[in-house]
């Protein structure tokens, strides 16, 4: 189990709920998990969330468009 699994699930849930930009995604559980992971890694919370967005994009789970923002990729 990855230490980022809960964060990844929360990010995908926020995007699926229509939160399509970073400011909207970085709220609620995503913010809390970012803060928790920040204490463990020493990295700033928003950097952790940004890295997870990019990891999820590279894994093909989410996509970014400059017109619509972040979106969950349908399987």
PDB file of C-alpha atoms in Angstrom:
ATOM      1  CA  UNK A   1       0.000   0.000   0.000  1.00  0.00           C
ATOM      2  CA  UNK A   2       1.463   3.314  -1.104  1.00  0.00           C
ATOM      3  CA  UNK A   3       1.650   6.130   1.442  1.00  0.00           C
ATOM      4  CA  UNK A   4      -0.014   8.286  -1.217  1.00  0.00           C
ATOM      5  CA  UNK A   5      -3.003   5.996  -1.854  1.00  0.00           C
ATOM      6  CA  UNK A   6      -5.445   7.964   0.310  1.00  0.00           C
ATOM      7  CA  UNK A   7      -4.261  11.243  -1.219  1.00  0.00           C
ATOM      8  CA  UNK A   8      -4.611   9.865  -4.756  1.00  0.00           C
ATOM      9  CA  UNK A   9      -8.157   8.674  -4.046  1.00  0.00           C
ATOM     10  CA  UNK A  10      -9.090  12.073  -2.587  1.00  0.00           C
ATOM     11  CA  UNK A  11      -7.604  13.920  -5.577  1.00  0.00           C
ATOM     12  CA  UNK A  12      -9.554  11.743  -8.025  1.00  0.00           C
ATOM     13  CA  UNK A  13     -12.739  12.178  -5.964  1.00  0.00           C
ATOM     14  CA  UNK A  14     -12.359  15.974  -5.980  1.00  0.00           C
ATOM     15  CA  UNK A  15     -11.788  16.019  -9.734  1.00  0.00           C
ATOM     16  CA  UNK A  16     -14.770  13.707 -10.315  1.00  0.00           C
ATOM     17  CA  UNK A  17     -16.881  16.100  -8.204  1.00  0.00           C
ATOM     18  CA  UNK A  18     -16.119  18.890 -10.676  1.00  0.00           C
ATOM     19  CA  UNK A  19     -13.199  20.584  -8.959  1.00  0.00           C
ATOM     20  CA  UNK A  20     -11.036  21.102 -12.013  1.00  0.00           C
ATOM     21  CA  UNK A  21      -8.287  23.506 -10.924  1.00  0.00           C
ATOM     22  CA  UNK A  22      -5.563  23.186  -8.308  1.00  0.00           C
ATOM     23  CA  UNK A  23      -7.134  25.601  -5.824  1.00  0.00           C
ATOM     24  CA  UNK A  24     -10.415  23.693  -5.835  1.00  0.00           C
ATOM     25  CA  UNK A  25      -8.706  20.284  -5.690  1.00  0.00           C
ATOM     26  CA  UNK A  26      -6.497  21.365  -2.769  1.00  0.00           C
ATOM     27  CA  UNK A  27      -9.264  21.365  -0.169  1.00  0.00           C
ATOM     28  CA  UNK A  28     -10.806  19.038   2.394  1.00  0.00           C
ATOM     29  CA  UNK A  29      -9.224  15.597   2.572  1.00  0.00           C
ATOM     30  CA  UNK A  30      -6.609  16.489  -0.057  1.00  0.00           C
ATOM     31  CA  UNK A  31      -5.414  19.397   2.077  1.00  0.00           C
ATOM     32  CA  UNK A  32      -5.376  17.272   5.234  1.00  0.00           C
ATOM     33  CA  UNK A  33      -3.484  14.409   3.596  1.00  0.00           C
ATOM     34  CA  UNK A  34      -1.019  16.848   2.050  1.00  0.00           C
ATOM     35  CA  UNK A  35      -0.374  18.333   5.497  1.00  0.00           C
ATOM     36  CA  UNK A  36       0.038  14.866   7.045  1.00  0.00           C
ATOM     37  CA  UNK A  37       2.473  13.749   4.352  1.00  0.00           C
ATOM     38  CA  UNK A  38       4.328  17.043   4.692  1.00  0.00           C
ATOM     39  CA  UNK A  39       5.159  16.190   8.282  1.00  0.00           C
ATOM     40  CA  UNK A  40       6.530  12.821   7.174  1.00  0.00           C
ATOM     41  CA  UNK A  41       8.524  13.991   4.164  1.00  0.00           C
ATOM     42  CA  UNK A  42       9.499  17.565   5.018  1.00  0.00           C
ATOM     43  CA  UNK A  43       8.165  18.758   1.671  1.00  0.00           C
ATOM     44  CA  UNK A  44       5.558  21.514   1.390  1.00  0.00           C
ATOM     45  CA  UNK A  45       1.958  20.216   1.184  1.00  0.00           C
ATOM     46  CA  UNK A  46       1.110  21.910  -2.124  1.00  0.00           C
ATOM     47  CA  UNK A  47       4.229  20.421  -3.724  1.00  0.00           C
ATOM     48  CA  UNK A  48       3.180  16.934  -2.621  1.00  0.00           C
ATOM     49  CA  UNK A  49      -0.289  17.409  -4.120  1.00  0.00           C
ATOM     50  CA  UNK A  50       1.192  18.802  -7.345  1.00  0.00           C
ATOM     51  CA  UNK A  51       3.531  15.813  -7.654  1.00  0.00           C
ATOM     52  CA  UNK A  52       0.606  13.424  -7.127  1.00  0.00           C
ATOM     53  CA  UNK A  53      -1.420  15.224  -9.817  1.00  0.00           C
ATOM     54  CA  UNK A  54       1.459  14.703 -12.234  1.00  0.00           C
ATOM     55  CA  UNK A  55       1.909  11.061 -11.180  1.00  0.00           C
ATOM     56  CA  UNK A  56      -1.815  10.387 -11.713  1.00  0.00           C
ATOM     57  CA  UNK A  57      -1.625  12.129 -15.100  1.00  0.00           C
ATOM     58  CA  UNK A  58       1.354  10.030 -16.166  1.00  0.00           C
ATOM     59  CA  UNK A  59      -0.470   6.888 -14.979  1.00  0.00           C
ATOM     60  CA  UNK A  60      -3.376   7.817 -17.272  1.00  0.00           C
ATOM     61  CA  UNK A  61      -5.917   8.232 -14.467  1.00  0.00           C
ATOM     62  CA  UNK A  62      -6.467  11.962 -14.971  1.00  0.00           C
ATOM     63  CA  UNK A  63      -5.846  14.413 -17.790  1.00  0.00           C
ATOM     64  CA  UNK A  64      -5.345  18.161 -18.024  1.00  0.00           C
ATOM     65  CA  UNK A  65      -6.668  20.539 -20.647  1.00  0.00           C
ATOM     66  CA  UNK A  66      -5.977  24.269 -20.648  1.00  0.00           C
ATOM     67  CA  UNK A  67      -9.645  24.830 -21.574  1.00  0.00           C
ATOM     68  CA  UNK A  68     -11.371  22.558 -19.054  1.00  0.00           C
ATOM     69  CA  UNK A  69      -8.738  21.888 -16.377  1.00  0.00           C
ATOM     70  CA  UNK A  70      -8.332  18.500 -14.714  1.00  0.00           C
ATOM     71  CA  UNK A  71     -10.640  15.609 -15.605  1.00  0.00           C
ATOM     72  CA  UNK A  72     -10.855  11.940 -14.662  1.00  0.00           C
ATOM     73  CA  UNK A  73     -10.061   9.663 -17.600  1.00  0.00           C
ATOM     74  CA  UNK A  74     -12.763   7.103 -18.256  1.00  0.00           C
ATOM     75  CA  UNK A  75     -11.559   3.536 -18.319  1.00  0.00           C
TER      76      UNK A  75
END
